[in-house]
Coordinates of C-alpha atoms in Angstrom, one line a residue:
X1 CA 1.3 -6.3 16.0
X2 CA -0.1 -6.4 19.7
X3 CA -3.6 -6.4 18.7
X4 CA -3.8 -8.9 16.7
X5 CA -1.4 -11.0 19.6
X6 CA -4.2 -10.1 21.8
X7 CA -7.1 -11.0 19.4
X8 CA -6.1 -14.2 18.6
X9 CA -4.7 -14.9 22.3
X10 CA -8.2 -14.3 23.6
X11 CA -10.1 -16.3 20.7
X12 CA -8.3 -19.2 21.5
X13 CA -9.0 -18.9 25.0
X14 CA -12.3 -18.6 24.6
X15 CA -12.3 -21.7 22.2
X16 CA -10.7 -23.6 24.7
X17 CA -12.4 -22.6 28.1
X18 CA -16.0 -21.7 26.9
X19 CA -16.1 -24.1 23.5
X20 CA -17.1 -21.1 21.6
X21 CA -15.1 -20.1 18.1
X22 CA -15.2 -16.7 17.8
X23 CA -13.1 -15.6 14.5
X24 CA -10.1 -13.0 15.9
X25 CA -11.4 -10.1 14.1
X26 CA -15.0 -9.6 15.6
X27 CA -12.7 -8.5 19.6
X28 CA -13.5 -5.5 20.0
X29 CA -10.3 -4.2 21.4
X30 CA -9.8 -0.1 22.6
X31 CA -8.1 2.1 24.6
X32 CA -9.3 2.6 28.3
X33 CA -10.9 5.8 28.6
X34 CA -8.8 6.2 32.1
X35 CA -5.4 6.0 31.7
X36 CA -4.9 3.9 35.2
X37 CA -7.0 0.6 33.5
X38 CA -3.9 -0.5 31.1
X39 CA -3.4 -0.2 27.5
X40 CA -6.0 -1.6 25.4
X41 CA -9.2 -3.0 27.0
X42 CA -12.1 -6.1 25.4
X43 CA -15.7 -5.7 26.2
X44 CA -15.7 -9.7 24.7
X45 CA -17.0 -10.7 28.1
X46 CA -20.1 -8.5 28.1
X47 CA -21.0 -9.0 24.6
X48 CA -21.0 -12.8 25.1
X49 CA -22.9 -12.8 28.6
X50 CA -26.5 -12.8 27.4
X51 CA -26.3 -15.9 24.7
X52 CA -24.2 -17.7 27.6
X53 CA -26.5 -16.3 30.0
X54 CA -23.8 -15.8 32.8
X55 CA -22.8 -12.8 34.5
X56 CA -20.2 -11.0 32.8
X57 CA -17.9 -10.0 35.3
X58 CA -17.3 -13.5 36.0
X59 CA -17.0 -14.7 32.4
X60 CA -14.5 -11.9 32.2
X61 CA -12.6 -14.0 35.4
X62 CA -12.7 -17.3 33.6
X63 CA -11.1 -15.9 30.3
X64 CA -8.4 -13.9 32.4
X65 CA -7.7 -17.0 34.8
X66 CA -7.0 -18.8 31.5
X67 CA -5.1 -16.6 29.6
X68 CA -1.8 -17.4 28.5
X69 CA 0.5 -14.3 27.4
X70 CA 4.0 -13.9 27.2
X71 CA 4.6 -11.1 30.0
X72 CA 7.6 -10.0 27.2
X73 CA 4.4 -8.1 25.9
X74 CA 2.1 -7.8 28.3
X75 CA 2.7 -7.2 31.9
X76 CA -0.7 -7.4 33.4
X77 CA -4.2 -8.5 32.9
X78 CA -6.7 -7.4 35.3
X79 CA -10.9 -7.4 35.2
X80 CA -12.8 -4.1 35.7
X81 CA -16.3 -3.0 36.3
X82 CA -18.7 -4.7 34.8
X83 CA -16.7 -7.2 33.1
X84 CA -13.7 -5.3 31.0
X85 CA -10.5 -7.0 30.4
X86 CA -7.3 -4.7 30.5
X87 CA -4.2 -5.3 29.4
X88 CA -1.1 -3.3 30.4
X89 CA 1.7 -3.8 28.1
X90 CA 5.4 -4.5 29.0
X91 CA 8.0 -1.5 29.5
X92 CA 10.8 -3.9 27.9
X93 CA 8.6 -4.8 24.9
X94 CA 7.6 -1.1 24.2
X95 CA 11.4 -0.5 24.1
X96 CA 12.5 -3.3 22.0
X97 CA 10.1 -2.3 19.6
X98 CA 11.1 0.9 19.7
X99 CA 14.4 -0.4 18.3
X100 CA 12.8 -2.0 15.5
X101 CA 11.3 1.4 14.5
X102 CA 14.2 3.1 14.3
X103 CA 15.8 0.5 12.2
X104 CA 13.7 -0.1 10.0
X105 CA 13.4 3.5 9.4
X106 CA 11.7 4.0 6.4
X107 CA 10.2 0.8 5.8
X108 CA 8.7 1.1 9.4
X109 CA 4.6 0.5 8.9
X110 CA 4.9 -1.7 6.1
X111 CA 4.0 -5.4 6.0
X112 CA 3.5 -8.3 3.5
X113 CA 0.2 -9.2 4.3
X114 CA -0.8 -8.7 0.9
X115 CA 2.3 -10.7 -0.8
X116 CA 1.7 -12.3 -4.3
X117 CA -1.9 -10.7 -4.6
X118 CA -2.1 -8.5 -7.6
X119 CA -4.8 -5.7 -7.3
X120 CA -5.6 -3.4 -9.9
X121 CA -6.9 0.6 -8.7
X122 CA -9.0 2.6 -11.4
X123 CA -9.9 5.6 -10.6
X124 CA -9.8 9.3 -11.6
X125 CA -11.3 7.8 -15.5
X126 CA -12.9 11.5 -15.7
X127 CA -13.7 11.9 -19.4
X128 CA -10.8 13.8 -21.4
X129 CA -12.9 16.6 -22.7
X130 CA -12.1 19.3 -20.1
X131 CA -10.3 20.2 -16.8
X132 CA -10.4 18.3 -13.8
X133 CA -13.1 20.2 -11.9
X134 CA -12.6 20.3 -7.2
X135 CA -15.0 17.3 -7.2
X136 CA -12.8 14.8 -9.7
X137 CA -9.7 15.6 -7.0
X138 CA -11.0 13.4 -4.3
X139 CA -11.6 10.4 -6.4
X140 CA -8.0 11.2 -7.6
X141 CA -6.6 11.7 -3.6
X142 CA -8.5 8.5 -2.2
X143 CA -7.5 6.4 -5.3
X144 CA -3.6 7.0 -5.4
X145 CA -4.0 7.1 -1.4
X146 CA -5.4 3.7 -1.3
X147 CA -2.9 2.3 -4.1
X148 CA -0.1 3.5 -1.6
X149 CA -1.3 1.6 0.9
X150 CA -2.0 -1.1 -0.1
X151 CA 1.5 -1.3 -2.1
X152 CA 2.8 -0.3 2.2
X153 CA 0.8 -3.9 3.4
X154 CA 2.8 -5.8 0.6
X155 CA -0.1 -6.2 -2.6
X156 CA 1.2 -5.8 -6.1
X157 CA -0.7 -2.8 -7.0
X158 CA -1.5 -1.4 -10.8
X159 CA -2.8 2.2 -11.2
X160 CA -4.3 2.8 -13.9
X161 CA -7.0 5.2 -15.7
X162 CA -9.5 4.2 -17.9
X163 CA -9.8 6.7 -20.7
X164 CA -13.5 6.9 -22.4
X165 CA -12.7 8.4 -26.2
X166 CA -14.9 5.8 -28.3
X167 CA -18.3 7.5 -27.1
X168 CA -20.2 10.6 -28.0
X169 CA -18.4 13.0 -25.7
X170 CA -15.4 13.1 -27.9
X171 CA -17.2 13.5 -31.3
X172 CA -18.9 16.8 -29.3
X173 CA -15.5 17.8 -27.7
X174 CA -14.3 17.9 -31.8
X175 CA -17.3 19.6 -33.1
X176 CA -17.2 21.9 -30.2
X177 CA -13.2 23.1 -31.0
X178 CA -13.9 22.9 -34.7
X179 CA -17.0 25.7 -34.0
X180 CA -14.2 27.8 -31.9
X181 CA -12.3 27.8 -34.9
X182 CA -14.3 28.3 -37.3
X183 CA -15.6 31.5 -35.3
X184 CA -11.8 32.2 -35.4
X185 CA -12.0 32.1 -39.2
X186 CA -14.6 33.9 -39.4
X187 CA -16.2 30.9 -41.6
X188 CA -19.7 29.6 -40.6
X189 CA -20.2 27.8 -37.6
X190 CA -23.0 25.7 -36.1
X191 CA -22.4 25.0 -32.3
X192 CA -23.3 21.4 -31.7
X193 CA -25.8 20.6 -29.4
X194 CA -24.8 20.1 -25.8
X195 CA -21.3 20.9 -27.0
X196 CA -18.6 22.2 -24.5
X197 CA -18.6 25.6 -23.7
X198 CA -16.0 26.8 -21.0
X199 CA -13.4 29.3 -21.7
X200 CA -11.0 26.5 -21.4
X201 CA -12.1 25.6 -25.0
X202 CA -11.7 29.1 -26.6
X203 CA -8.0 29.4 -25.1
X204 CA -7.6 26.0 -26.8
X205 CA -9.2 26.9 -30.2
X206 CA -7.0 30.0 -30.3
X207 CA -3.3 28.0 -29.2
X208 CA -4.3 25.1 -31.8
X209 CA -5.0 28.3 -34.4
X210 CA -2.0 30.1 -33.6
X211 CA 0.4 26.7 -33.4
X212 CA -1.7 25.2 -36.7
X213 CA -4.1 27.0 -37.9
X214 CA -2.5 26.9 -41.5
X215 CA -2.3 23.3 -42.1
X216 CA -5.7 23.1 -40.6
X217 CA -7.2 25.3 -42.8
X218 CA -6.2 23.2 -46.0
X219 CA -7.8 20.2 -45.2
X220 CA -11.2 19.0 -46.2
X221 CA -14.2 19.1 -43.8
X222 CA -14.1 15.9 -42.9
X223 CA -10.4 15.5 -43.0
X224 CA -10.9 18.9 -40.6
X225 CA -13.0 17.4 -38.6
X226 CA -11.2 13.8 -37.6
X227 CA -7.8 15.8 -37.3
X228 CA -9.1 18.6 -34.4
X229 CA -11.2 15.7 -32.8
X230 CA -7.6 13.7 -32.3
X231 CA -5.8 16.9 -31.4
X232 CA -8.4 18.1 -29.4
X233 CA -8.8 14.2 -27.2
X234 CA -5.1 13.8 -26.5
X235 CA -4.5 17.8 -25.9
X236 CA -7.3 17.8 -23.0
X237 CA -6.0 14.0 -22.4
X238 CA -2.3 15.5 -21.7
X239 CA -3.8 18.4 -20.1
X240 CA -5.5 15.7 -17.7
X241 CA -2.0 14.0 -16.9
X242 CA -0.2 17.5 -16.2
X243 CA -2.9 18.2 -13.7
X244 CA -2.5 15.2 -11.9
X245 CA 1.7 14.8 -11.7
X246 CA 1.6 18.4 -10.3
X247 CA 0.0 16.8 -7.5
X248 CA 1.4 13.8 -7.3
X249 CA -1.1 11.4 -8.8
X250 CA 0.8 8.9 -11.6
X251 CA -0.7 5.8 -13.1
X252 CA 1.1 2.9 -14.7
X253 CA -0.9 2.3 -17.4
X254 CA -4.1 4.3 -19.6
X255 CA -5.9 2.6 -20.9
X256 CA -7.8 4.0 -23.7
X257 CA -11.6 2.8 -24.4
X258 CA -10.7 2.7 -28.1
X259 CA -8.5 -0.4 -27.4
X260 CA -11.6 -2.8 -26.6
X261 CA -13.2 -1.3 -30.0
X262 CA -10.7 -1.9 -32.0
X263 CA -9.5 -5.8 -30.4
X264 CA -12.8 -6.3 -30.4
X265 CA -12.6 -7.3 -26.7
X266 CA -16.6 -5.7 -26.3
X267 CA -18.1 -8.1 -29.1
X268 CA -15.9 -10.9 -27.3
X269 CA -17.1 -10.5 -24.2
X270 CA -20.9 -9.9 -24.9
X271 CA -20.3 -13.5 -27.2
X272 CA -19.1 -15.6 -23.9
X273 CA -22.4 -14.0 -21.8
X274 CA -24.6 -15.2 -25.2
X275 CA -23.1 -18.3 -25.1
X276 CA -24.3 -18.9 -21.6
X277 CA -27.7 -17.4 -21.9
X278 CA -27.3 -14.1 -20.4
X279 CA -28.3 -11.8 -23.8
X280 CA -31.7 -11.4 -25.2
X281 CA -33.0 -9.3 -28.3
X282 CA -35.7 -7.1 -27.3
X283 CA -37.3 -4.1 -29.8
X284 CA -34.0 -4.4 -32.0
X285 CA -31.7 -4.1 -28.9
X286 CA -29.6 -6.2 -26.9
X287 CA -29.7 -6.8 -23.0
X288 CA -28.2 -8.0 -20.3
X289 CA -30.1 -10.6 -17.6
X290 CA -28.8 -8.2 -14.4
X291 CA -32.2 -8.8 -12.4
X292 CA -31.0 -12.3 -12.3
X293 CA -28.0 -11.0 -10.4
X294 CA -30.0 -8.8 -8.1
X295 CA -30.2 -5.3 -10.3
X296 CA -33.7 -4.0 -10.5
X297 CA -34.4 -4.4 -14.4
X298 CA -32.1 -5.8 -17.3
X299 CA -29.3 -3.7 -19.0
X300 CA -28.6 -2.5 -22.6
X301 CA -25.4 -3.6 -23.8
X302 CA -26.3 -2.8 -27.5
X303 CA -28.4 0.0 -28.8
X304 CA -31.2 -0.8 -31.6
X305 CA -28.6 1.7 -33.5
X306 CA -26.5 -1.1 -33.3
X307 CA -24.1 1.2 -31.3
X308 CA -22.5 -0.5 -27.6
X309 CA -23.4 1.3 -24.5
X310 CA -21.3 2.4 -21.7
X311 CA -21.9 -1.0 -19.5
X312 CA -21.2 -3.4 -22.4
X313 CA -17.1 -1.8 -23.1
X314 CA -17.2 -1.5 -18.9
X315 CA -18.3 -5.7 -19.3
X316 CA -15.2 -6.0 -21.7
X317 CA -12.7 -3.9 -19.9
X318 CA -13.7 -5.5 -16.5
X319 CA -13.1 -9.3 -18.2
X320 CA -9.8 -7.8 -19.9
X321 CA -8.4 -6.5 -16.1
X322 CA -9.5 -10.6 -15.1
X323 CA -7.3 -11.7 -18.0
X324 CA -4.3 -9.6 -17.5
X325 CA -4.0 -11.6 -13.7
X326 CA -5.4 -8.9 -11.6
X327 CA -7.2 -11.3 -8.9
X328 CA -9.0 -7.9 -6.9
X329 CA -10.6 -4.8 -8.9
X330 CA -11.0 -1.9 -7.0
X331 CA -12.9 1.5 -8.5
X332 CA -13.1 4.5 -7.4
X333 CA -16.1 6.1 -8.4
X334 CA -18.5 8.9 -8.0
X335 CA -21.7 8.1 -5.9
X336 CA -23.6 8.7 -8.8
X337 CA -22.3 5.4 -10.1
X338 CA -23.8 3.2 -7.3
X339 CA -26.9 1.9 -9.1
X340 CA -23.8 0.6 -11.4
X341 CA -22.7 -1.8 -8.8
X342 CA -25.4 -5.2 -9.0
X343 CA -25.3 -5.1 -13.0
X344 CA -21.1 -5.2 -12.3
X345 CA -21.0 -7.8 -10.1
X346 CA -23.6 -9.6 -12.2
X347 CA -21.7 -9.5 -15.2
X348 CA -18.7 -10.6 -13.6
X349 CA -20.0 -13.4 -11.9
X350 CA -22.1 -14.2 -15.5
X351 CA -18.5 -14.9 -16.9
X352 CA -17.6 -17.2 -13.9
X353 CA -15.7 -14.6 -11.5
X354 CA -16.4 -13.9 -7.9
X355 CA -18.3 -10.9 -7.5
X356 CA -16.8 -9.8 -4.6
X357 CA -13.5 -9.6 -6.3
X358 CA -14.9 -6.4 -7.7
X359 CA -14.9 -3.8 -4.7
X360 CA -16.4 -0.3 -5.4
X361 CA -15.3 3.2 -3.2
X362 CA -18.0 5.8 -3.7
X363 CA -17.0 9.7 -3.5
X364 CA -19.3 11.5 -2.3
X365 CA -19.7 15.5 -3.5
X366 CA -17.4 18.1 -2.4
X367 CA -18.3 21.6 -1.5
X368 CA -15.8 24.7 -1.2
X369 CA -16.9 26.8 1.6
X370 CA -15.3 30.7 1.8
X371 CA -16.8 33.0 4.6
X372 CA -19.1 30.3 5.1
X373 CA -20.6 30.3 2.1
X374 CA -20.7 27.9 -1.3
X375 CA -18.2 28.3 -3.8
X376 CA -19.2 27.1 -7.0
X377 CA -17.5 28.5 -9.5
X378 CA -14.2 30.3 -10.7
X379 CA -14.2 33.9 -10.9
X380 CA -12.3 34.0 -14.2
X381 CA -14.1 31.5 -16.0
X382 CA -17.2 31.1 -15.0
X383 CA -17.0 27.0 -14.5
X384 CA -17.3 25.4 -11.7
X385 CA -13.9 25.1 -9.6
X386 CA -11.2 23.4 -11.2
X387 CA -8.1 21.5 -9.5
X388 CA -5.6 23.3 -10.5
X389 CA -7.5 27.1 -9.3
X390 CA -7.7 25.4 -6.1
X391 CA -3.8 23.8 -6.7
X392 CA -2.4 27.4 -7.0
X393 CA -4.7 28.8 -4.4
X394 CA -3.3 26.5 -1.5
X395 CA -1.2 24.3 -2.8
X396 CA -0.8 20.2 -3.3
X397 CA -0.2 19.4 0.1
X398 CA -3.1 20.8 2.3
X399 CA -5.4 19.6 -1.1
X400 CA -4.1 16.0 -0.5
X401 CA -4.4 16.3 3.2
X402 CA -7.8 17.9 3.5
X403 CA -9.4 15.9 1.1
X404 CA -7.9 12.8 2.9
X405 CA -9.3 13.8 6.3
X406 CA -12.8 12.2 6.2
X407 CA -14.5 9.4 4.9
X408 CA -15.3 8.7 1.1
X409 CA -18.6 8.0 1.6
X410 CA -19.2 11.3 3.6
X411 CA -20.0 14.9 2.2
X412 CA -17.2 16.8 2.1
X413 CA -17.1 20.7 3.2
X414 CA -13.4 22.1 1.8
X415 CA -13.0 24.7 4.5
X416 CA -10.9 27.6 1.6
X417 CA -10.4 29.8 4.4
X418 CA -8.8 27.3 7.2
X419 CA -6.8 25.9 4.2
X420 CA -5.1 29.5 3.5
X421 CA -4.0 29.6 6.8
X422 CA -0.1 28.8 8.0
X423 CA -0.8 27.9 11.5
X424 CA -1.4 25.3 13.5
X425 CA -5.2 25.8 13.2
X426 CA -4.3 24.4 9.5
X427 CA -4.3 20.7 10.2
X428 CA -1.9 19.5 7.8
X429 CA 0.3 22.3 8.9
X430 CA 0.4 20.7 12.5
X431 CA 1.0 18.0 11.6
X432 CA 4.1 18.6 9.0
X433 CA 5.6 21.4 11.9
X434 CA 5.5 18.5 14.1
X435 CA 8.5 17.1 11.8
X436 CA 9.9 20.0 10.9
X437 CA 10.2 21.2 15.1
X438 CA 12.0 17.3 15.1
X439 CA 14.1 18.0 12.2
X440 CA 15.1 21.3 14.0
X441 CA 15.6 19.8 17.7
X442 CA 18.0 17.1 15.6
X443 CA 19.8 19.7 13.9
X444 CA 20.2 21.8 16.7
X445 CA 21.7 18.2 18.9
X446 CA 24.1 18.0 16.3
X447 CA 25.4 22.1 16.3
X448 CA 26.1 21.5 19.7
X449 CA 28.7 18.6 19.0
X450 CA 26.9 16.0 20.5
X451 CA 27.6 12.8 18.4
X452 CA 24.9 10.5 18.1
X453 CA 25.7 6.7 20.2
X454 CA 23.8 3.6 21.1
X455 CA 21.1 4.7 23.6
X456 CA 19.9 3.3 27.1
X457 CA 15.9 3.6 26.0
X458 CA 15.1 2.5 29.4
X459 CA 15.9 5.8 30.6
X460 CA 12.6 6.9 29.0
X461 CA 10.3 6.4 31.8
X462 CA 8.2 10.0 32.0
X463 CA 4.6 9.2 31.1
X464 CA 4.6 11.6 28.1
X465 CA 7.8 9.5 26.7
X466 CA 6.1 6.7 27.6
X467 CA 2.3 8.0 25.8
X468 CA 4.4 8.9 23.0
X469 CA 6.3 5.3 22.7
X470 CA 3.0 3.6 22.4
X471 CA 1.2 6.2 20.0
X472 CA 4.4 5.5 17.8
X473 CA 4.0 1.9 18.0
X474 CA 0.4 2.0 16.8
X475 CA 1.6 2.6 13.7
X476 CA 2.2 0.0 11.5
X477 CA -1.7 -1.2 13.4
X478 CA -3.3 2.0 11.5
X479 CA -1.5 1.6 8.4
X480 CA -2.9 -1.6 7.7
X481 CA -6.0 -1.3 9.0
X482 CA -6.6 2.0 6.9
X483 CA -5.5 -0.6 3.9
X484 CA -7.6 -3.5 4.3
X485 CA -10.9 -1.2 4.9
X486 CA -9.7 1.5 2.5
X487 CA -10.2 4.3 4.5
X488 CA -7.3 6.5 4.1
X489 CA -8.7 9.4 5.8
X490 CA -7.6 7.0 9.3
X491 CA -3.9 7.9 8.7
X492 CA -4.7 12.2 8.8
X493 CA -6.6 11.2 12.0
X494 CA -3.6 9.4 13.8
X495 CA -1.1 11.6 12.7
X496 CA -3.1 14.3 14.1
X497 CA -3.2 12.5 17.4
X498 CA 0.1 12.0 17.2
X499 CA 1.3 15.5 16.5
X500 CA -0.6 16.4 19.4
X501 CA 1.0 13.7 21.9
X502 CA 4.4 14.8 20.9
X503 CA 4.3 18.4 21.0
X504 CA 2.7 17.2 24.9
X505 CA 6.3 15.4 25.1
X506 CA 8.0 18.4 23.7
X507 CA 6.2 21.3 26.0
X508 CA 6.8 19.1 29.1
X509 CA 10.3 17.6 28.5
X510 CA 13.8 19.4 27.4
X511 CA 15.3 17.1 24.9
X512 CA 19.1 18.1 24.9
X513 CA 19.7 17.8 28.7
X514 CA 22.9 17.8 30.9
X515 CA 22.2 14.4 31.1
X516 CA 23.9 12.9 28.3
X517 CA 22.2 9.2 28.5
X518 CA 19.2 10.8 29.1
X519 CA 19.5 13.0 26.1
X520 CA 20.7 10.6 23.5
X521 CA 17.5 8.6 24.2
X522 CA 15.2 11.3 23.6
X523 CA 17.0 12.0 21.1
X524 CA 16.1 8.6 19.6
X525 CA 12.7 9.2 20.3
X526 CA 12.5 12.1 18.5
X527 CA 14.1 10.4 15.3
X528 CA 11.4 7.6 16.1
X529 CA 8.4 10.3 15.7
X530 CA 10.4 11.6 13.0
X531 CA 10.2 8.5 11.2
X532 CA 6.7 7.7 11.9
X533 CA 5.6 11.6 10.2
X534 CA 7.4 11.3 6.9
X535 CA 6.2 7.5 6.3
X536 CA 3.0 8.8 7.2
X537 CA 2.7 11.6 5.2
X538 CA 4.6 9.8 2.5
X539 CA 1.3 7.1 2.5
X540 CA -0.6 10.4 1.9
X541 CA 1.5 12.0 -0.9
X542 CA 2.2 15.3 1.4
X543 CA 5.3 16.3 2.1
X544 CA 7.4 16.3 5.4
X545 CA 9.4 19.6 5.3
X546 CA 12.5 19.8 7.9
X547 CA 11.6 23.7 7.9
X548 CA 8.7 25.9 8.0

């Protein structure tokens, strides 16, 4: 990858003209906002004037004069204003890689940086006692976004959803059905408090009635009671999983909260932190030392009821993620969760891990906007918004795409009326008629009889070829970048660039030509941009049609 080429070419220079280490990653390196300085520019000079105390313009000389590239890659280095370094890359090595693109095909943009690293991705983990409302779908978009990735870069990656049914939410999700039909029945019925009220619940009290209502009916209360509790957790539970494969989002394991009760992986883990003096007994409960690891008071892990909380099975499942060889824990979690995050990495480091193995993307809210105005809730049901509402409203695709365009830890406006909209205004529409116009141009090369040979890609010398060449070869660059930081909404924001460079390519230049040389390389560039969008959107989960 030609940044990192350049990054480490000018490090060691630096090292080795100035006696200054300066670690690869912290060069700056962009592109020149005139396209006459070169290809990619370094402010390095300036940013190390003042502590050297020389003028940057000629510390900017000194690194250039002792620069050693291979002019394969980059044809010229040259100083500007007040001490910019710009490079200019090579014509032959834009075209040789070029090659490689096309070869590669669909594995073009994927690395193994991440080789023999296993990482484990939770996210989603949205209690099963309802639908998945808008706000759960960008957890679930970023999360199997991120997985991809980093799968792309070469990690052994494990999706998986953590499934809370051993707390209090489930006992009210059963009493809460078990009033429904009991109302059915026309027998007594106390709504419990805080129970679960949507119209969701009623259609599901009624289907259970109609599919079992008889057997139901015959069993004791408290027989009653643990029977529409089970029915009722894995029907919302399956409910959960249909929501999520219609768009896209699969785990390879859940993993129910139930498990860790039962194995008694909580009691296990809470014994190894006693062991080493994290616990104390305080007013007939048990806690946690977390100030000790930076968290602004001490933690509950068990209730004076005697009953574990919610950090002490998150304790036990984090250690039994450790144990099944996962070296780097990523969750995805609402921003609500942040105050979790010291009494985490305490815990984990209590029971001898690094903390920083544990990494933690925050969501931040989402709001549907319609005619400029809120949208909070469904006109049917009166609940907020849920996924799949907003799934048959516009459909998987611009959902992925639009909730992938910004970053986690930003507020999130879902624009309803832009999303409706089959134009080029749409932004994932752009981008996927971008392919399809390349699909078509192909198609249309091959109705005309021309057969596809070897191509001279030196004949591509026009400077939107050219702009298009290197927006193509940045590729693999953004990819991996987007995965290391974990910011998938960087790949909607090239592809959108790129869209727009080609369809500059496309406006300016005739593809099938009567030159045949001529039109068998753009022809190649084409399937190179072609390439490029469907691995793209493939990272995203959106697909790349060859018609609209």
């Amino acid at each position: 990858m030609i940044k990192d080429y350049l990054r480490k070419n000018i490090s060691r220079t630096i090292e080795q003209s100035l006696g200054l280490t300066i670690d690869p990653s912290e060069i700056g390196l962009e592109k020149p906002k005139q396209e006459g300085h070169g290809d990619w520019s370094t402010n390095i000079a300036l940013n190390l004037s003042k502590s050297l105390k020389e003028n940057p313009r000629k510390l900017a000389d000194k690194i250039t004069a002792s620069l050693k590239l291979d002019q394969e890659l980059v044809s010229n280095v040259e100083v500007a204003g007040p001490g910019f370094i710009n490079f200019k890359l090579a014509s032959g090595w834009l075209y040789s890689e070029l090659v490689t693109l096309l070869d590669k095909k669909n594995s073009f943009g994927c690395c193994d940086h991440g080789k023999g690293e296993k990482v484990q991705v939770e996210f989603v983990s949205v209690n099963p006692t309802g639908p998945l409302h808008v706000g759960h779908g960008r957890g679930a978009f970023v999360g199997d976004a991120i997985a991809r990735l980093l799968q792309c870069v070469g990690y052994d990656v494990h999706r998986e959803y953590y499934i809370n049914d051993a707390g209090n939410q489930i006992d009210k999700l059963g009493r809460s059905v078990l009033a429904r039909l009991n109302q059915i029945w026309n027998r007594p019925f106390e709504f419990p408090e805080g129970g679960y009220q949507g119209e969701y619940l009623k259609d599901f009290a009624a289907q259970l009635n109609s599919e079992q209502g008889d057997r139901l009916k015959a069993l004791s209360s408290d027989e009653l009671l643990t029977e529409v509790t089970r029915i009722s957790r894995d029907g919302m539970l399956d409910n959960l999983k249909l929501s999520l494969k219609d768009l896209k989002v699969e785990f390879d394991e859940w993993f129910s909260e139930v498990s860790l009760v039962e194995s008694g992986a909580i009691k296990n883990s809470l014994d190894q932190l006693n062991q080493k003096g994290y616990l104390y007994d305080q007013d007939g409960a048990q806690f946690f030392k977390a100030s000790e690891f930076g968290d602004e008071k001490d933690r509950v892990v068990i209730k004076s009821t005697g009953e574990h909380t919610y950090f002490a099975a998150d304790i036990a499942y984090m250690q039994n993620k450790f144990q099944r060889g996962f070296q780097r824990l990523i969750y995805v979690w609402g921003a609500d969760h942040h105050g979790d995050i010291p009494r985490m990495k305490g815990a984990a480091q209590a029971l001898g891990h690094d903390p920083d193995s544990l990494e933690f993307i925050l969501m931040q809210m989402v709001r549907l906007i319609e005619e400029g105005r809120e949208v909070k809730f469904s006109k049917r049901s009166g609940v907020i918004v849920t996924l799949d509402e907003l799934r048959d409203e516009v459909g998987p695709d611009v959902m992925r795409y639009f909730f992938l365009m910004r970053r986690s830890e930003s507020q999130f406006d879902f624009d309803l009326d832009l999303a409706r909209k089959h134009s080029d205004e749409n932004p994932v529409f752009y981008v996927q008629y971008a392919h399809a116009r390349i699909c078509s141009i192909i198609d249309h090369a091959r109705e005309k009889g021309i057969a596809r040979v070897k191509s001279d890609l030196a004949l591509l010398k026009e400077k939107e070829e050219i702009n298009l060449i290197k927006a193509l070869l940045e590729f693999p660059e953004v990819v991996l970048g987007a995965a290391l930081a974990r910011e998938p909404h960087r790949l909607p924001t090239y592809l959108q660039d790129l869209a727009g460079v080609f369809h500059t390519f496309y406006h300016q230049h005739r593809v099938v030509t009567d030159d045949a040389g001529l039109t068998q390389a753009r022809l190649d560039l084409c399937d190179a941009a072609r390439i490029v969008f469907a691995n793209g959107l493939s990272l995203l989960g959106v697909s790349a049609p060859e018609k609209m």
